[in-house]
């Protein structure tokens, strides 16, 4: 079998065998409870002790969501897991299992799929979950789709619609780091990114969202929450619209948050923006894919202390007609975002 | 908005709005219980009264799993639902909700996606379930992926591994009809298929698996079950291998089952096979995508009467070293199947 180099040469049975081997994490290492019924039957069976199940799905497409010359198979696998678990966490749930679908052209190296499997397994291990099933298909481009399931542990789901004026606006995790890493890649490829800011390149390749902070926020009484996948401006506006409130971000928090992005911004700023302040602000306000959790908490909860690692970044105000949904210090509009068909 | 003709022109927000509108089935019509939390938040929440959840996923890729000149968007949507619900049914579970992921090139007609949504909604209505969430993405080719969730209602999942020698082999639904419809399409396109056997064309475009038969089989004591997605030979061999048994199909059942396929086979048989018997047998033994349920029942259950619409098609025998896993009247090898990378 050592000579099989593409998935087309290997055939479906061998690809499945190799992928399952790459996905397997010894229970003694991961500490993960095995699914009641994992890959190999028509469907998987996992526990749902709460008698409700949280379910979310995301598709990554080669050339749109990742490039194989910029990210390894393991990077792509880890990122796909991270962004789905961030969605589970944003409801206040803990992950219980993943379904993994991979579409691949027949000339895809078998090693790439095995590397993908190892990246998925590594991310699963970090967050104590596992792949319980999935699907393999041929395709014209590489596709990686994950469905994540979660358990609410008896709590109400934390929706986008529960924020109230007077609540504190808080963030767990970072914004703008993935966007900064991507900007370096676009400007000079992995070589430039590695030279200037390897930690920002890593943040783009393998974001590490604060998955545990989601259930902690729910337990602490968060009134609304979502994960920042499309940018603080766009996702903040979604929360604001669903809750019919206005969000105001502290300029002081923003100034602090941009510090470790300046090294990249100064390199890329150009003549119009020699210190890179414009770039840094665009990354912090418009950059997605770090999958930070944006949540709102009653002021009383915040006064007693936000659950780690949440920090206060602003406040929830009444809707003001004709104003943008999200502002910084009651002033500038925060905008950004991403259209999947653009 | 009437002038928007492609998804790229419409943009993600409008596409999502139109797709959700097409997916919406009034609760009064469908009789479906609404999800606890449906599309619009980071993740959906559905009931899991059994405290376990069944989960399965399948990806359909344009040019591999469907052709837009042979199937409408509604056909593709209905088929994607059908094949996922067949997997839920094959565990003995009832469907509780679906996640729908659609990948589309920017020049895809918006009307095609709306048609897809209507086909998904129509199939959901038939089987009393609904779309609870999903994902939209750009892609180089049309992609439709569904994840289906189900509830076991307190019963043990029916796996592939529980068949025992002495059990009765039974089938609910048909085999070979989708393959016959596809053969007509390949030979002469929709025109020939409509002329010769519109009912076989319909079986290919929109299979109607016996979803309700899965929970009925589980309640009746089925020892093993799977859905026939890749052909009786290939899927039968999977059940046989998992259960370490041999399956023998009655020639009498096969002869009966081929009757309504002969009209297509005679048209396509050619000089070597003027009556089409060879073709018909290849469809019945090797044709997938009808998503019939293949199950085994203890002889005592069969003697009292199999749950509808299961019919006895053979018996479960001890493994015989050196023999194929599935035979017809203890003789011919039953083969067939499908490699996704071929």
XYZ file of C-alpha atoms in Angstrom:
684
model
C 0.000 0.000 0.000
C 3.014 2.274 0.357
C 2.893 3.128 -3.323
C -0.661 4.515 -3.291
C -0.289 8.257 -3.695
C -3.711 9.560 -4.737
C -7.186 8.853 -3.420
C -8.219 7.723 -6.902
C -5.480 5.089 -6.958
C -6.248 3.986 -3.426
C -10.017 3.692 -3.897
C -12.772 4.460 -1.420
C -12.257 1.499 0.912
C -8.575 2.244 1.484
C -9.163 6.000 1.837
C -11.826 5.342 4.461
C -9.549 2.927 6.322
C -6.658 5.411 6.325
C -8.860 8.341 7.332
C -10.427 6.415 10.197
C -6.952 5.379 11.371
C -5.811 9.024 11.307
C -8.951 10.097 13.201
C -8.572 7.519 15.933
C -7.409 8.932 19.246
C -6.779 6.381 21.987
C -9.408 6.866 24.686
C -6.678 6.765 27.320
C -5.041 9.796 25.719
C -8.081 11.869 24.928
C -10.170 11.142 27.983
C -13.169 11.265 25.645
C -16.125 9.028 26.274
C -16.641 6.817 23.229
C -19.794 7.429 21.191
C -22.553 4.896 21.806
C -22.134 3.909 18.148
C -19.398 5.420 15.971
C -18.410 5.212 12.296
C -19.268 2.017 10.419
C -23.057 1.780 10.508
C -25.768 3.767 8.675
C -25.721 6.439 11.370
C -23.951 7.203 14.625
C -25.506 7.366 18.085
C -24.295 9.766 20.775
C -25.499 10.725 24.217
C -27.948 13.599 24.651
C -28.356 13.606 28.438
C -30.174 16.930 28.358
C -32.930 15.451 26.106
C -32.204 18.297 23.662
C -29.369 18.403 21.156
C -27.518 21.409 19.746
C -26.525 21.015 16.064
C -24.521 23.202 13.691
C -22.647 22.747 10.415
C -19.986 24.582 8.385
C -18.468 23.876 4.974
C -14.873 24.795 4.010
C -14.121 24.968 0.275
C -10.616 24.943 -1.236
C -9.641 28.289 -2.747
C -12.370 30.100 -0.798
C -11.858 29.060 2.809
C -8.345 27.624 2.554
C -5.420 27.217 0.162
C -3.358 24.036 0.200
C -0.152 26.013 -0.407
C -0.829 28.117 2.707
C -2.368 25.544 5.032
C -1.594 21.871 5.591
C -4.304 19.225 5.673
C -3.920 19.178 9.447
C -4.418 22.954 9.599
C -7.638 22.687 7.582
C -8.936 19.835 9.706
C -8.187 21.640 12.964
C -9.772 24.869 11.706
C -12.946 23.095 10.579
C -13.325 21.551 14.024
C -12.590 24.860 15.782
C -15.179 26.904 13.921
C -17.935 24.352 14.444
C -17.174 23.935 18.142
C -17.250 27.727 18.504
C -20.846 27.632 17.250
C -21.739 24.934 19.778
C -20.024 26.947 22.525
C -21.880 30.105 21.487
C -25.156 28.411 22.464
C -23.689 27.589 25.879
C -23.343 23.894 25.061
C -20.518 21.375 25.399
C -19.524 19.326 22.314
C -20.662 15.682 22.186
C -19.555 14.561 18.720
C -18.719 15.527 15.140
C -19.664 14.288 11.676
C -16.904 14.827 9.075
C -17.590 15.004 5.318
C -14.669 15.151 2.909
C -14.965 15.737 -0.837
C -11.788 15.274 -2.852
C -10.679 15.147 -6.492
C -9.273 11.756 -7.475
C -5.754 13.209 -7.775
C -5.711 14.379 -4.144
C -2.709 12.907 -2.331
C -3.854 10.246 0.112
C -1.323 11.769 2.528
C -3.244 15.067 2.482
C -6.417 13.327 3.663
C -4.503 11.462 6.352
C -2.989 14.768 7.478
C -6.487 16.278 7.553
C -7.615 13.411 9.748
C -4.726 13.969 12.149
C -5.578 17.679 12.394
C -9.222 16.862 13.117
C -8.182 14.314 15.733
C -5.773 16.748 17.391
C -8.458 19.426 17.660
C -10.989 16.879 18.929
C -8.507 15.868 21.603
C -8.071 19.486 22.756
C -11.803 19.868 23.246
C -12.568 16.332 24.453
C -14.771 15.259 21.577
C -14.516 12.818 18.664
C -15.636 12.090 15.123
C -18.656 9.788 15.232
C -19.406 9.490 11.516
C -19.356 11.221 8.158
C -19.236 10.813 4.395
C -16.603 10.556 1.659
C -17.187 11.816 -1.873
C -15.412 12.708 -5.043
C -15.478 16.413 -5.947
C -13.772 18.890 -8.310
C -12.179 20.749 -5.394
C -11.359 19.854 -1.801
C -14.344 20.172 0.541
C -14.378 19.736 4.306
C -17.718 19.909 6.079
C -18.296 19.286 9.758
C -21.489 18.973 11.727
C -21.030 19.423 15.473
C -23.447 18.247 18.152
C -23.603 19.540 21.710
C -25.372 19.179 25.025
C -26.872 22.046 27.030
C -26.408 20.322 30.412
C -29.811 21.490 31.571
C -29.290 25.174 30.771
C -31.356 27.303 28.382
C -29.599 27.943 25.049
C -27.989 31.390 24.916
C -29.500 33.040 21.824
C -28.556 36.235 20.015
C -31.768 37.903 21.032
C -31.475 38.260 24.806
C -29.264 41.362 25.256
C -30.863 44.246 27.161
C -29.845 47.901 27.570
C -27.649 48.172 30.643
C -25.959 44.810 30.006
C -22.177 44.660 29.756
C -20.654 43.701 26.388
C -17.845 41.160 26.782
C -15.457 39.162 24.608
C -13.637 35.874 25.161
C -10.771 35.273 22.755
C -9.304 37.576 20.144
C -10.452 39.390 17.019
C -8.317 40.489 14.072
C -5.454 38.024 14.505
C -6.635 35.645 11.781
C -7.275 38.597 9.459
C -3.771 39.938 10.117
C -2.271 36.526 9.350
C -4.280 36.344 6.139
C -3.151 39.846 5.143
C 0.488 38.772 5.537
C -0.158 35.664 3.442
C -1.826 37.708 0.716
C 1.061 40.195 0.699
C 3.995 37.804 0.721
C 2.969 34.203 1.260
C 4.024 31.974 4.151
C 7.628 33.271 3.992
C 6.671 36.844 4.863
C 4.130 35.754 7.449
C 6.634 33.459 9.173
C 9.214 36.240 9.219
C 6.970 39.041 10.469
C 4.511 37.373 12.827
C 4.452 33.572 13.017
C 1.885 33.779 15.840
C -0.559 35.619 13.548
C 0.026 33.095 10.763
C -0.742 30.342 13.276
C -3.898 32.188 14.352
C -5.055 32.191 10.726
C -4.147 28.571 10.056
C -5.426 27.111 13.307
C -7.660 29.416 15.348
C -8.171 28.315 18.946
C -11.572 29.623 20.030
C -12.449 29.670 23.734
C -14.833 26.714 23.537
C -14.990 26.225 27.293
C -15.998 29.859 27.791
C -19.381 29.238 26.135
C -20.844 26.938 28.793
C -19.188 29.107 31.471
C -20.942 32.188 30.103
C -24.267 30.366 30.040
C -23.809 29.204 33.633
C -22.920 32.759 34.697
C -26.117 34.138 33.180
C -25.091 35.544 29.790
C -28.131 37.158 28.163
C -26.932 36.817 24.534
C -23.930 35.279 22.764
C -22.528 34.464 19.329
C -19.175 33.588 17.878
C -17.350 36.224 15.835
C -16.886 34.414 12.524
C -17.439 37.313 10.096
C -16.072 40.251 12.121
C -16.940 42.213 15.249
C -18.909 44.765 13.206
C -21.008 42.272 11.247
C -21.554 39.786 14.056
C -22.096 42.539 16.602
C -24.762 43.970 14.298
C -26.420 40.539 14.131
C -26.622 40.354 17.914
C -27.815 43.966 18.091
C -30.528 43.362 15.483
C -31.755 40.136 17.106
C -31.881 41.835 20.540
C -33.080 45.232 19.224
C -30.269 47.039 21.048
C -27.258 49.182 20.236
C -23.722 48.016 21.087
C -21.002 50.499 21.995
C -17.389 49.293 22.145
C -14.835 51.035 24.404
C -12.057 52.740 22.434
C -9.668 51.887 25.278
C -10.282 48.175 24.811
C -9.754 48.526 21.083
C -6.474 50.373 21.574
C -5.208 47.635 23.887
C -6.420 44.855 21.623
C -4.557 46.110 18.561
C -1.090 46.089 20.147
C 0.052 42.664 19.030
C -1.226 43.302 15.506
C 0.881 46.416 14.962
C 3.955 44.435 13.915
C 2.028 43.135 10.910
C 0.236 46.414 10.214
C 3.451 48.434 10.115
C 4.899 46.053 7.562
C 1.828 46.269 5.341
C 0.623 49.823 5.943
C 2.097 51.569 2.905
C 2.501 55.294 2.350
C -1.062 56.243 3.279
C -0.937 54.410 6.582
C 2.753 54.229 7.600
C 2.043 53.160 11.213
C -0.642 50.740 10.154
C -3.342 52.157 12.449
C -5.946 52.044 9.689
C -5.146 48.423 8.914
C -5.176 47.340 12.549
C -8.557 48.911 13.114
C -9.955 47.233 9.994
C -8.706 43.842 11.228
C -10.110 44.278 14.738
C -13.476 45.562 13.504
C -13.860 43.543 10.321
C -11.733 40.421 10.720
C -13.499 37.099 11.270
C -12.309 33.531 11.748
C -10.738 33.928 15.195
C -14.094 32.708 16.511
C -14.031 34.740 19.703
C -17.244 34.654 21.727
C -19.128 37.937 21.986
C -21.573 37.916 24.886
C -23.681 40.211 26.994
C -24.082 39.906 30.766
C -26.316 41.690 33.260
C -24.416 44.498 34.994
C -24.764 42.668 38.318
C -22.974 39.625 36.940
C -20.188 41.799 35.553
C -19.819 43.567 38.906
C -19.215 40.235 40.628
C -16.706 39.245 37.924
C -17.107 37.883 34.388
C -16.344 34.200 33.801
C -12.815 33.687 32.479
C -11.542 34.535 29.935
C -14.256 37.138 29.181
C -13.260 40.791 29.397
C -15.526 43.804 29.298
C -15.288 45.535 25.897
C -18.275 47.855 25.983
C -21.917 48.238 26.883
C -25.421 47.557 25.600
C -27.515 50.680 24.940
C -31.063 51.297 23.739
C -31.569 51.295 19.979
C -31.021 54.751 18.465
C -32.934 55.282 15.274
C -30.701 56.140 12.338
C -27.518 55.049 14.114
C -25.309 52.121 13.152
C -25.911 49.014 15.267
C -22.352 48.962 16.613
C -20.236 51.995 17.484
C -16.877 52.692 19.141
C -17.173 55.239 21.971
C -20.562 56.244 20.588
C -18.995 57.488 17.423
C -17.476 55.659 14.462
C -19.410 53.006 12.656
C -17.964 49.515 12.964
C -18.400 47.665 9.711
C -16.999 44.662 7.867
C -18.073 41.255 6.691
C -17.977 38.686 4.035
C -20.348 37.552 1.270
C -19.876 33.892 0.385
C -20.751 34.473 -3.297
C -18.556 37.587 -3.757
C -35.766 41.889 -6.501
C -37.421 40.228 -9.509
C -34.414 40.960 -11.698
C -31.940 39.021 -9.562
C -31.159 35.902 -11.543
C -27.953 34.472 -10.073
C -26.881 33.891 -6.487
C -23.836 36.087 -7.078
C -26.045 39.005 -8.133
C -28.426 38.424 -5.232
C -25.735 38.132 -2.525
C -25.707 35.892 0.516
C -28.353 37.708 2.558
C -30.973 37.549 -0.199
C -30.126 33.940 -1.091
C -30.536 32.940 2.551
C -33.848 34.790 2.806
C -35.194 33.145 -0.365
C -33.958 29.690 0.623
C -35.511 29.952 4.091
C -38.780 31.090 2.531
C -38.746 28.094 0.177
C -37.980 25.738 3.068
C -40.761 27.005 5.278
C -43.696 24.645 5.594
C -46.647 25.922 7.589
C -46.883 23.880 10.793
C -50.591 23.426 10.189
C -49.851 21.682 6.896
C -46.924 19.555 7.891
C -47.995 18.562 11.364
C -44.337 18.845 12.330
C -43.372 20.007 15.790
C -41.237 23.130 15.455
C -37.599 22.817 16.502
C -36.809 24.275 19.913
C -34.527 26.712 18.090
C -34.335 26.782 14.281
C -32.265 28.645 11.675
C -30.921 32.063 12.633
C -28.647 31.510 15.622
C -25.176 29.939 15.869
C -26.696 26.474 16.172
C -30.106 24.828 16.254
C -31.677 22.992 19.168
C -33.988 19.992 18.716
C -35.615 17.514 21.041
C -33.817 14.284 21.947
C -36.387 12.672 24.254
C -34.522 9.361 24.241
C -31.372 11.044 25.693
C -29.461 9.637 22.732
C -29.356 11.116 19.240
C -28.877 9.359 15.897
C -26.832 11.391 13.369
C -25.877 10.774 9.744
C -24.710 12.868 6.806
C -24.502 12.567 2.998
C -23.051 14.869 0.350
C -24.416 15.141 -3.214
C -22.073 16.641 -5.834
C -23.161 17.945 -9.233
C -21.973 15.784 -12.098
C -21.366 12.839 -9.770
C -24.581 12.415 -7.830
C -26.894 14.484 -10.010
C -27.049 16.391 -13.304
C -29.004 19.615 -13.546
C -30.182 18.711 -17.069
C -31.672 15.451 -15.766
C -32.955 16.509 -12.351
C -34.595 19.732 -11.164
C -33.464 21.518 -8.022
C -36.546 20.131 -6.305
C -35.591 16.590 -7.377
C -32.097 17.000 -5.929
C -33.431 18.439 -2.674
C -35.996 15.680 -2.250
C -33.394 12.984 -3.028
C -30.900 14.398 -0.525
C -33.550 14.310 2.188
C -34.664 10.792 1.225
C -31.235 9.214 1.377
C -30.395 10.742 4.736
C -33.719 9.776 6.282
C -33.179 6.227 5.007
C -29.992 6.113 7.083
C -31.856 7.339 10.175
C -34.587 4.760 9.518
C -32.009 2.000 9.086
C -31.006 2.482 12.747
C -34.649 2.106 13.762
C -34.985 5.820 14.570
C -37.530 8.490 13.643
C -36.259 11.751 12.102
C -36.167 14.830 14.355
C -34.494 17.446 12.131
C -32.155 18.189 9.241
C -29.214 20.520 8.624
C -28.903 21.615 4.974
C -25.631 22.839 3.446
C -25.642 24.246 -0.083
C -22.530 25.165 -2.062
C -23.135 27.016 -5.322
C -21.135 28.816 -8.026
C -21.958 32.519 -8.237
C -23.671 32.026 -11.620
C -26.176 29.540 -10.210
C -29.733 30.706 -10.896
C -31.372 31.886 -7.698
C -34.475 30.050 -8.922
C -32.575 26.732 -8.832
C -31.793 27.187 -5.144
C -35.386 28.156 -4.400
C -36.534 25.048 -6.275
C -34.074 22.975 -4.232
C -35.565 24.440 -1.064
C -39.088 23.541 -2.189
C -37.999 19.955 -2.909
C -36.394 19.678 0.524
C -39.530 21.101 2.151
C -41.809 18.732 0.235
C -39.769 15.706 1.311
C -39.630 16.968 4.894
C -43.398 17.276 4.850
C -43.809 13.651 3.682
C -41.746 12.390 6.592
C -42.857 14.926 9.221
C -39.529 16.602 9.776
C -37.987 20.012 9.038
C -34.768 21.879 8.301
C -33.409 23.296 11.554
C -30.208 24.920 10.276
C -27.372 24.724 7.781
C -24.728 26.617 5.875
C -24.396 28.469 2.555
C -21.123 28.655 0.628
C -19.689 29.482 -2.724
C -18.256 26.506 -4.646
C -17.076 25.587 -8.159
C -19.891 23.075 -8.566
C -23.275 22.587 -6.936
C -23.083 20.779 -3.589
C -25.964 19.649 -1.410
C -25.156 18.121 1.954
C -27.656 17.081 4.574
C -27.171 15.943 8.136
C -30.172 14.130 9.584
C -30.881 13.630 13.270
C -33.176 11.019 14.751
C -34.620 9.646 17.968
C -34.592 5.976 18.987
C -37.766 6.243 21.123
C -36.246 4.066 23.826
C -35.240 1.199 21.537
C -31.713 -0.133 20.955
C -30.218 0.981 17.619
C -30.443 -1.731 14.962
C -26.854 -2.274 13.792
C -25.459 -4.205 10.857
C -23.827 -6.719 13.130
C -26.737 -8.505 14.769
C -27.870 -11.011 12.092
C -27.695 -14.683 13.144
C -27.925 -17.923 11.133
C -31.550 -18.964 10.999
C -32.828 -15.392 10.736
C -35.057 -14.409 7.835
C -33.686 -11.893 5.297
C -36.278 -9.223 4.423
C -36.574 -6.125 2.291
C -38.800 -3.043 2.532
C -38.923 -0.975 -0.632
C -37.446 -1.693 -4.025
C -34.027 -2.283 -5.551
C -32.952 -1.655 -9.138
C -35.577 0.918 -10.070
C -33.267 3.927 -9.657
C -30.538 2.087 -11.583
C -32.977 1.321 -14.401
C -34.036 4.962 -14.556
C -30.401 6.047 -14.676
C -29.661 3.537 -17.447
C -32.485 5.030 -19.534
C -31.130 8.544 -18.918
C -27.631 7.481 -19.925
C -28.949 5.819 -23.084
C -31.290 8.524 -24.315
C -31.766 11.327 -21.825
C -35.051 12.357 -20.209
C -36.940 11.964 -23.507
C -36.270 8.218 -23.764
C -36.804 7.667 -20.040
C -40.150 9.505 -20.095
C -41.257 7.500 -23.133
C -40.221 4.045 -21.915
C -40.762 4.124 -18.151
C -41.645 7.423 -16.478
C -42.074 5.607 -13.158
C -38.438 4.416 -13.265
C -37.235 7.914 -14.149
C -39.178 9.217 -11.145
C -37.609 6.515 -8.947
C -34.177 7.749 -10.002
C -34.974 11.426 -9.576
C -36.906 11.173 -6.331
C -36.548 7.862 -4.519
C -39.144 7.290 -1.808
C -37.541 5.018 0.789
C -39.751 3.308 3.379
C -38.674 5.571 6.247
C -41.483 4.454 8.550
C -40.484 0.820 8.107
C -37.235 1.359 10.017
C -38.763 2.080 13.433
C -41.375 -0.628 12.737
C -38.619 -3.164 12.088
C -36.830 -2.162 15.282
C -40.050 -2.476 17.290
C -40.684 -5.910 15.761
C -37.248 -7.161 16.821
C -35.085 -6.849 13.692
C -31.603 -8.218 14.456
C -29.718 -6.212 11.789
C -30.613 -3.538 9.237
C -29.095 -1.157 6.683
C -30.302 0.865 3.757
C -29.409 -0.313 0.263
C -27.581 2.727 -1.100
C -24.837 0.997 -3.123
C -26.615 -2.163 -4.251
C -28.023 -5.363 -2.754
C -24.751 -7.191 -3.363
C -22.447 -4.597 -1.843
C -24.704 -3.605 1.047
C -25.705 -7.211 1.697
C -22.015 -8.073 1.906
C -21.524 -5.259 4.433
C -24.268 -6.644 6.650
C -22.921 -10.180 6.190
C -19.375 -9.124 7.096
C -20.455 -7.134 10.161
C -22.594 -10.039 11.399
C -20.181 -12.772 10.237
C -22.940 -14.582 8.367
C -23.819 -15.611 4.811
C -26.923 -14.224 3.073
C -28.822 -16.272 0.519
C -31.464 -14.562 -1.631
C -34.416 -16.538 -3.057
C -34.365 -16.728 -6.851
C -38.178 -16.653 -6.794
C -38.179 -13.261 -5.096
C -35.641 -11.952 -7.598
C -37.726 -13.190 -10.532
C -40.800 -11.422 -9.161
C -38.901 -8.261 -8.362
C -37.530 -7.797 -11.876
C -40.906 -7.744 -13.609
C -41.487 -4.010 -13.682
C -37.922 -3.399 -14.828
C -38.223 -5.545 -17.954
C -39.775 -2.769 -20.009
C -36.562 -0.748 -19.612
C -34.258 -3.743 -19.974
C -35.818 -4.902 -23.243
C -35.308 -1.464 -24.727
C -31.656 -1.353 -23.674
C -30.642 -5.009 -23.858
C -28.953 -5.067 -27.254
C -28.038 -8.084 -29.350
C -26.298 -9.999 -26.569
C -29.220 -9.653 -24.195
C -32.335 -9.168 -26.367
C -34.792 -9.822 -23.514
C -32.805 -7.761 -21.057
C -32.542 -10.482 -18.396
C -28.858 -9.759 -17.850
C -29.497 -6.055 -17.403
C -32.414 -6.568 -15.042
C -30.391 -8.862 -12.815
C -27.517 -6.374 -12.767
C -29.901 -3.600 -11.682
C -31.555 -5.663 -8.953
C -28.260 -6.976 -7.598
C -26.026 -3.963 -8.182
C -28.275 -0.912 -8.304
C -28.247 1.481 -5.365
C -30.089 4.717 -4.565
C -33.576 3.268 -4.101
C -32.675 3.190 -0.402
C -34.695 0.115 0.409
C -34.199 -1.249 3.927
C -32.527 -4.663 4.142
C -33.156 -6.292 7.518
C -32.943 -9.617 9.290
C -35.567 -10.934 11.689
C -35.661 -13.961 13.970
C -37.593 -16.819 12.342
C -40.232 -16.591 15.083
C -40.949 -12.967 14.233
C -41.239 -13.812 10.551
C -43.622 -16.681 11.333
C -45.953 -14.269 13.132
C -45.717 -11.815 10.217
C -43.103 -9.247 9.192
C -43.891 -5.561 9.788
C -45.228 -3.871 6.656
C -43.960 -3.361 4.006
C -41.162 -5.913 4.608
C -41.210 -9.070 2.492
C -39.100 -12.177 2.954
C -36.374 -12.301 0.278
C -34.063 -15.016 1.649
C -32.345 -16.412 4.686
C -29.315 -15.954 6.910
C -26.877 -18.888 6.892
C -23.605 -19.638 8.666
C -20.468 -18.228 7.061
C -18.989 -20.602 4.479
C -15.281 -20.158 4.011
C -14.339 -19.313 0.441
C -17.921 -18.431 -0.573
C -19.183 -15.015 -1.556
C -20.984 -13.210 1.244
C -24.267 -12.987 -0.681
C -25.656 -15.665 -3.033
C -28.874 -16.286 -4.945
C -30.285 -19.773 -4.261
C -26.892 -20.765 -2.849
C -25.287 -20.302 -6.215
C -24.426 -17.163 -8.191
C -22.354 -14.451 -6.626
C -24.181 -11.163 -6.120
C -21.856 -8.287 -6.802
C -21.992 -4.583 -7.585
C -21.144 -1.273 -6.049
C -19.716 2.105 -6.467
C -16.356 3.742 -5.703
C -16.708 7.470 -5.042
C -13.293 8.252 -6.542
C -13.676 6.084 -9.680
